[in-house]
Coordinates of C-alpha atoms and ligand atoms in Angstrom, one line a residue:
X1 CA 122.3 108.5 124.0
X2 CA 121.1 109.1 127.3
X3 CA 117.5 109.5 128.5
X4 CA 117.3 108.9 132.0
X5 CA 114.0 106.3 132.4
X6 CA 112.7 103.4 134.7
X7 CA 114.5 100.2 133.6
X8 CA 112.3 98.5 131.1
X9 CA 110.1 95.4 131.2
X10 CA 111.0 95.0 127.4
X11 CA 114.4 94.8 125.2
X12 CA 114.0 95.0 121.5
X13 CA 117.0 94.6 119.7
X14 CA 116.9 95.1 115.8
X15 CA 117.5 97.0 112.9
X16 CA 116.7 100.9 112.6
X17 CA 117.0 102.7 109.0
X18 CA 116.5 105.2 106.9
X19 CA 113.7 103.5 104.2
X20 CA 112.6 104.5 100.7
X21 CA 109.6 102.8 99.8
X22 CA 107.2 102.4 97.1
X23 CA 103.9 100.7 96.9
X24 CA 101.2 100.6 94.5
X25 CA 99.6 103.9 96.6
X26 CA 102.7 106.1 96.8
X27 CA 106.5 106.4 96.6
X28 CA 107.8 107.5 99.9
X29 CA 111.8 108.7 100.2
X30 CA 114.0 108.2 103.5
X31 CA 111.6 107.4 105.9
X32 CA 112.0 105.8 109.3
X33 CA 112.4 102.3 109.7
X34 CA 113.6 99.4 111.1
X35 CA 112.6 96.2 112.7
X36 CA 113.5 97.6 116.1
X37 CA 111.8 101.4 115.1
X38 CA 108.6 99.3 114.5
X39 CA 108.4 97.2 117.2
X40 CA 109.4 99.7 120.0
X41 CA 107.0 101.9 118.8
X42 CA 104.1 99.3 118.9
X43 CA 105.4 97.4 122.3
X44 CA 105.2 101.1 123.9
X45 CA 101.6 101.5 124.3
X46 CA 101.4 98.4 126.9
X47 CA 105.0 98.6 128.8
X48 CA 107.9 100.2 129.3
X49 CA 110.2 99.2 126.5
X50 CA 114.1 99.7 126.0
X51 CA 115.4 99.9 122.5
X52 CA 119.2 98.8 121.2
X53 CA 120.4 99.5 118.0
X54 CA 122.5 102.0 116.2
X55 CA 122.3 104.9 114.0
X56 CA 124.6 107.1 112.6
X57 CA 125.4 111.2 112.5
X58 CA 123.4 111.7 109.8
X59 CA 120.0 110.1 112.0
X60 CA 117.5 113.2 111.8
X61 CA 116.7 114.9 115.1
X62 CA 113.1 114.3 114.6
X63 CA 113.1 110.9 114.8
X64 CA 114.9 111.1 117.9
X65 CA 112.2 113.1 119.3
X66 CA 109.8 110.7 117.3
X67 CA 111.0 107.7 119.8
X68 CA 110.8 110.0 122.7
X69 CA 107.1 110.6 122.3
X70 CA 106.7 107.2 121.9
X71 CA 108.6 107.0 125.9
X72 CA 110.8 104.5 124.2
X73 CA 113.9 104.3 126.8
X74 CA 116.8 104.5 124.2
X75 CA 119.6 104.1 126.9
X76 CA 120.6 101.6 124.4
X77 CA 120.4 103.2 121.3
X78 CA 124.2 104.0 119.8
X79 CA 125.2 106.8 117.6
X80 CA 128.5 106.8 115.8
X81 CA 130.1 108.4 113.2
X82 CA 129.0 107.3 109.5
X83 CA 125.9 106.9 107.7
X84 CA 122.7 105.3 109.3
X85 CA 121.3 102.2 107.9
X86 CA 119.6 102.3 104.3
X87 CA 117.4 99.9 102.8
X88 CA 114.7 100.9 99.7
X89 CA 112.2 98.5 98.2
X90 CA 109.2 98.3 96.3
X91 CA 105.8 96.6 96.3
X92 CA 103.9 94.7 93.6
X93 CA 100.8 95.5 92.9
X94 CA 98.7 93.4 95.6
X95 CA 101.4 94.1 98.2
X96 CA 102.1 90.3 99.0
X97 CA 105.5 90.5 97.3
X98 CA 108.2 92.6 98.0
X99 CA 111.2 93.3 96.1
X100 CA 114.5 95.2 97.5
X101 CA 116.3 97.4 95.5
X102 CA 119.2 98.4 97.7
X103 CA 120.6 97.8 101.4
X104 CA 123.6 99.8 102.5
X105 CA 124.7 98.5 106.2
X106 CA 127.0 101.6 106.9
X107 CA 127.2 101.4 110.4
X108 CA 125.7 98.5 110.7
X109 CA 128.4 96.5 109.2
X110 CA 130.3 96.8 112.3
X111 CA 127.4 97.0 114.9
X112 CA 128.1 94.9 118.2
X113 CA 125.1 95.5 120.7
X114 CA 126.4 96.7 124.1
X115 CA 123.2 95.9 126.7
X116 CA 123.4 99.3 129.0
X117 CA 123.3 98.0 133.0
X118 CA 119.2 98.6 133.4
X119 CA 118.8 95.8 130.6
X120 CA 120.3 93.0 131.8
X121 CA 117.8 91.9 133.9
X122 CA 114.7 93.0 131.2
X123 CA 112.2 90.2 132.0
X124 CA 111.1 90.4 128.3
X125 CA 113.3 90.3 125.4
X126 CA 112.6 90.6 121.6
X127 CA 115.4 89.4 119.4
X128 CA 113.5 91.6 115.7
X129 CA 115.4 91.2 112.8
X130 CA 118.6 91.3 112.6
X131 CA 121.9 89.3 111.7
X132 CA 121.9 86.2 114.2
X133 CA 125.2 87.1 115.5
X134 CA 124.2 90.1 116.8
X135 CA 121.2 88.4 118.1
X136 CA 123.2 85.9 119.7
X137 CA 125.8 88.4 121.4
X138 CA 122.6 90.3 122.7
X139 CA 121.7 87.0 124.1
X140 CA 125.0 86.2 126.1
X141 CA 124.5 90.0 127.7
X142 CA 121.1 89.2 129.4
X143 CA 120.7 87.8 133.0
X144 CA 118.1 84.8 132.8
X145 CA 114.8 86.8 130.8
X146 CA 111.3 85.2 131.3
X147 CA 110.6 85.3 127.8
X148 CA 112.4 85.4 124.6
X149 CA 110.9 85.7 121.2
X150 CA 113.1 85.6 118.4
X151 CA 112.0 87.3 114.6
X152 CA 114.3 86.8 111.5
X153 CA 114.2 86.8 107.2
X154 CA 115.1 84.8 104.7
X155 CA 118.7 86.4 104.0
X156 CA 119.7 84.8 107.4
X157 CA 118.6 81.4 106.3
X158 CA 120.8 81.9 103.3
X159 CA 123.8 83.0 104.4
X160 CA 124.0 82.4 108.8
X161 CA 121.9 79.3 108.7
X162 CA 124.5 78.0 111.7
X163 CA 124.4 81.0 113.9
X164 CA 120.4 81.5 113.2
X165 CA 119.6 77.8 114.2
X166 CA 122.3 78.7 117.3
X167 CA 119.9 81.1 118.1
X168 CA 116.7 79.2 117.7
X169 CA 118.1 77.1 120.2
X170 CA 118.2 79.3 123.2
X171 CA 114.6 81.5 122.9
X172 CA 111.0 80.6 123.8
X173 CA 109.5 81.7 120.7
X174 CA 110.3 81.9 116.9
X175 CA 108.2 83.8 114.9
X176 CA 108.7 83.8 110.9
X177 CA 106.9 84.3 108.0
X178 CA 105.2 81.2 105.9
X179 CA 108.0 80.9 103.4
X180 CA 110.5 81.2 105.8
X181 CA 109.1 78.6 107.5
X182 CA 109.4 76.4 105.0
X183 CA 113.2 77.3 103.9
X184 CA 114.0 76.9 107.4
X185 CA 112.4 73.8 108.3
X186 CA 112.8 72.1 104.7
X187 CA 108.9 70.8 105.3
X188 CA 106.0 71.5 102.4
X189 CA 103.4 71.8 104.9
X190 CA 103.5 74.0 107.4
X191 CA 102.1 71.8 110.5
X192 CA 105.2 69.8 109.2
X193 CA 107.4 73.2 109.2
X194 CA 105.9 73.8 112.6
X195 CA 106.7 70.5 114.5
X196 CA 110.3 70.7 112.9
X197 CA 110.8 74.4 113.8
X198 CA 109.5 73.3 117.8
X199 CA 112.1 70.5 117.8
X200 CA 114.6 72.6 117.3
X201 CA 114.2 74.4 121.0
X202 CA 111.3 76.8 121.3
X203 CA 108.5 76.3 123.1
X204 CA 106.2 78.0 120.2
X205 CA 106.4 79.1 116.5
X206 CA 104.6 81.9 115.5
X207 CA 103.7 81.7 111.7
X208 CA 102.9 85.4 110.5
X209 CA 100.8 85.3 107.2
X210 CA 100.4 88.6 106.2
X211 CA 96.9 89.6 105.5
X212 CA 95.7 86.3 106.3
X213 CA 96.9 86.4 109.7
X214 CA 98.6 84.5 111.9
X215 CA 99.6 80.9 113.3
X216 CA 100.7 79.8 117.0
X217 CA 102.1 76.3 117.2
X218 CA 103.4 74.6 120.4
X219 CA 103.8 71.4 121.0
X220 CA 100.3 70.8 122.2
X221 CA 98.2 73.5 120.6
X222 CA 97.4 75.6 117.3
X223 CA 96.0 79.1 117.7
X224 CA 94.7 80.1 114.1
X225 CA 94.2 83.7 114.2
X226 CA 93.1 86.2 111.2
X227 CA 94.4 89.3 110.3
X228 CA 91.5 92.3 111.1
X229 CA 90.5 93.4 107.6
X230 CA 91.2 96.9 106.2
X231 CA 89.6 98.6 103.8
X232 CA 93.0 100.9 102.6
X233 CA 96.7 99.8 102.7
X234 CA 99.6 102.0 101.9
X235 CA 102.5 100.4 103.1
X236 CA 102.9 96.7 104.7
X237 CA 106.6 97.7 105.5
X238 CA 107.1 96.8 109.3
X239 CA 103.7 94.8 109.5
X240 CA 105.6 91.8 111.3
X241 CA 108.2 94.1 113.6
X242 CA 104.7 96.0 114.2
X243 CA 102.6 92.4 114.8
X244 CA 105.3 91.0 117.6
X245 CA 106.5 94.4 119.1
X246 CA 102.6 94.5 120.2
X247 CA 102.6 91.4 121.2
X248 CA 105.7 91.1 123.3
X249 CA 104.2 94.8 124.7
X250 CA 101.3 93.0 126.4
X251 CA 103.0 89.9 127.6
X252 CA 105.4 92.3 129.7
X253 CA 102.7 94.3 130.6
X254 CA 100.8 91.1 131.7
X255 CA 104.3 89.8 133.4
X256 CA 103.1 86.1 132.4
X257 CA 103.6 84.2 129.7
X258 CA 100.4 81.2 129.3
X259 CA 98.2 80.4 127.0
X260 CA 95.7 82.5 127.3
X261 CA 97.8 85.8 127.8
X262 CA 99.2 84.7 124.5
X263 CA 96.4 84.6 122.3
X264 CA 95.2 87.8 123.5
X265 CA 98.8 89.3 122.7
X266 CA 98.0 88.2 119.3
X267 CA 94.8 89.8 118.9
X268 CA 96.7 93.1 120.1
X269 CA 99.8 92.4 117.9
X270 CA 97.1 92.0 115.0
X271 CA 95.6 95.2 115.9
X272 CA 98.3 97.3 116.3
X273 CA 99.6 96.1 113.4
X274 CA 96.5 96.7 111.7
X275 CA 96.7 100.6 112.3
X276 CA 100.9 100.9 111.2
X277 CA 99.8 99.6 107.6
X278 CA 97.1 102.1 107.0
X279 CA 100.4 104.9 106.5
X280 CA 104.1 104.9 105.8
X281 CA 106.8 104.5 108.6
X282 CA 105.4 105.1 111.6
X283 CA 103.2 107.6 110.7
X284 CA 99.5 106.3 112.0
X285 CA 100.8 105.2 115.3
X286 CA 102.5 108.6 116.4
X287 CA 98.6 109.4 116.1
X288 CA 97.2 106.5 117.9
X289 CA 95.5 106.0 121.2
X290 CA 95.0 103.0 123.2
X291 CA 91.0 104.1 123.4
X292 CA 91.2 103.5 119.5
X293 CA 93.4 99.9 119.9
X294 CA 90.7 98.8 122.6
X295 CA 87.7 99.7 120.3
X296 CA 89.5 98.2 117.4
X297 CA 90.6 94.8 119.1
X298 CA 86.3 94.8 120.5
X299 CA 85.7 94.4 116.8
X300 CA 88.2 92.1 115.7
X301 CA 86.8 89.9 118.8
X302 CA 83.3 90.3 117.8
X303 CA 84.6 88.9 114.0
X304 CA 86.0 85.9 115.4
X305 CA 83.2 84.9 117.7
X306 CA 81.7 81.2 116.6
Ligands
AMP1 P1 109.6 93.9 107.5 O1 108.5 94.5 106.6 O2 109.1 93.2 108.7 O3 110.5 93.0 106.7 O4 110.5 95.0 108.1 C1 110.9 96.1 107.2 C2 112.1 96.8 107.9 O5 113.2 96.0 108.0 C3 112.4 98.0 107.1 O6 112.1 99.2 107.8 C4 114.0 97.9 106.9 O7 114.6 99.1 107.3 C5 114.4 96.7 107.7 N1 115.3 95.8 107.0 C6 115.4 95.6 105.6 N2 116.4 94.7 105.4 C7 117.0 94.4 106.6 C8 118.1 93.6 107.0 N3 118.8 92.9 106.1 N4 118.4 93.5 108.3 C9 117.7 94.2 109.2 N5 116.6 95.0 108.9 C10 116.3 95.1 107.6

């Protein structure tokens, strides 16, 4: 697919599917989603961000057009013939746990990422959720990035532990949730987790926590950050893709990658995310303005001040 934009600051590489979703607020059927729907979408109010995945004949027009108002360069999004990626799933009652019903790869299962020429040299690069050899053969395509951040899920510790730890190995950042931490690092506590998950190669880890926020460890700092509290939740789905596609988003933008500009990329992350849980797929941020991110992120500020 061919949209003819300025090369991007950005890569995201990931997932994008089809969901059906139920939580205790509704039941939504084939929706858009995706690790790499989410965190294009959230990385494209602060940069210009390039998306590679794949979708197949059956991927509604509208969500085409749904990236393209988002100015998501999808020079690198593939469409061949078969069904597009499926997964459903379903939320218990206070949302923290999430079971899946079903996950059909379809044209997935034989996905293998072809950078288009204006990536290569994408300063940023975020690695969302996604099998680790595709992560790794995304890796091998890109010419020396400033910054790499990779995401992943528990299936991968399961059943690509090798090719996971492989990639670990070779990015700057490794974001997770808390259990996944734990399964991955084979530590009960997770400043434990964290020093493991560092000695395997990345400069940070970034523990996500779900409502409770979020944890940055490197080797000589820990950023404990909260999530900004909502009153109404109707579908986590996408809250972590969401979290770190805003984050990455602002380092780009930013063009460094320190302390400081970190932590603030969190806060942004957090807020961003914030506003894609309040509705299904990507439904609140096709709505959202960065006047309403700024006012949001004043506030979250204003709650964290000691
Ligand atoms: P999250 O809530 O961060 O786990 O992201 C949810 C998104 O991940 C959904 O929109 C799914 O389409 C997608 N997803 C579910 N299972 C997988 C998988 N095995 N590989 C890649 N993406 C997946």
């Amino acid at each position: 697919m061919t949209q003819h934009s300025a090369a991007p600051s950005l890569v995201v590489v990931g997932s994008i599917g089809i969901d059906t979703i139920e939580t205790p607020v509704a039941k939504r059927e084939s929706i858009l989603g995706g690790s790499a729907s989410y965190a294009c979408a959230a990385a494209s109010f602060f940069t210009n961000v390039g998306m590679v995945g794949v979708v197949g004949t059956d991927f509604p027009k509208q969500d085409v057009d749904l990236y393209k108002h988002f100015k998501i360069n999808l020079d690198g999004l593939e469409t061949v013939p078969g069904q597009t990626f499926r997964w459903s799933g379903v939320y218990e009652a206070n949302m923290d746990n999430r079971r899946t019903i079903s996950t059909d790869l379809n044209v997935f299962a034989s996905f293998q990422p072809k950078l288009p020429a204006g990536y290569r040299r994408s300063p940023f690069l975020f690695l969302a959720n996604i099998q680790p050899t595709l992560q790794l053969h995304v890796l091998d395509q890109i010419d020396k990035p400033r910054f790499t951040v990779v995401d992943t899920m528990d299936l991968w510790i399961n059943t690509a532990k090798e090719d996971l730890l492989a990639v670990v190995k070779r990015v700057d950042m490794l974001t997770l949730n808390e259990s996944e931490a734990r399964h991955l690092s084979g530590e009960q506590t997770l400043l434990k987790a964290a020093r493991a998950l560092l000695s395997l190669g990345p400069k940070y880890v970034l523990v996500k926590k779900g409502e409770h926020g979020s944890i940055l460890f490197s080797e000589r700092s820990i950023f404990l950050m909260p999530a900004y509290p909502l009153e109404e939740v109707q579908d986590p789905t996408g809250a972590g893709d969401t979290f770190a596609g805003g984050l990455m988003g602002v380092l780009a933008s930013a063009g460094t990658v320190d302390e400081p500009t970190l932590r603030k990329a969190m806060v942004y992350g957090s807020v961003v995310a914030s506003f894609g849980v309040e509705a299904f797929s990507l439904d609140r941020l096709q709505t959202l303005t960065l006047a309403q991110i700024e006012t949001r992120a004043g506030r979250f500020r204003d709650m964290m001040r000691v």
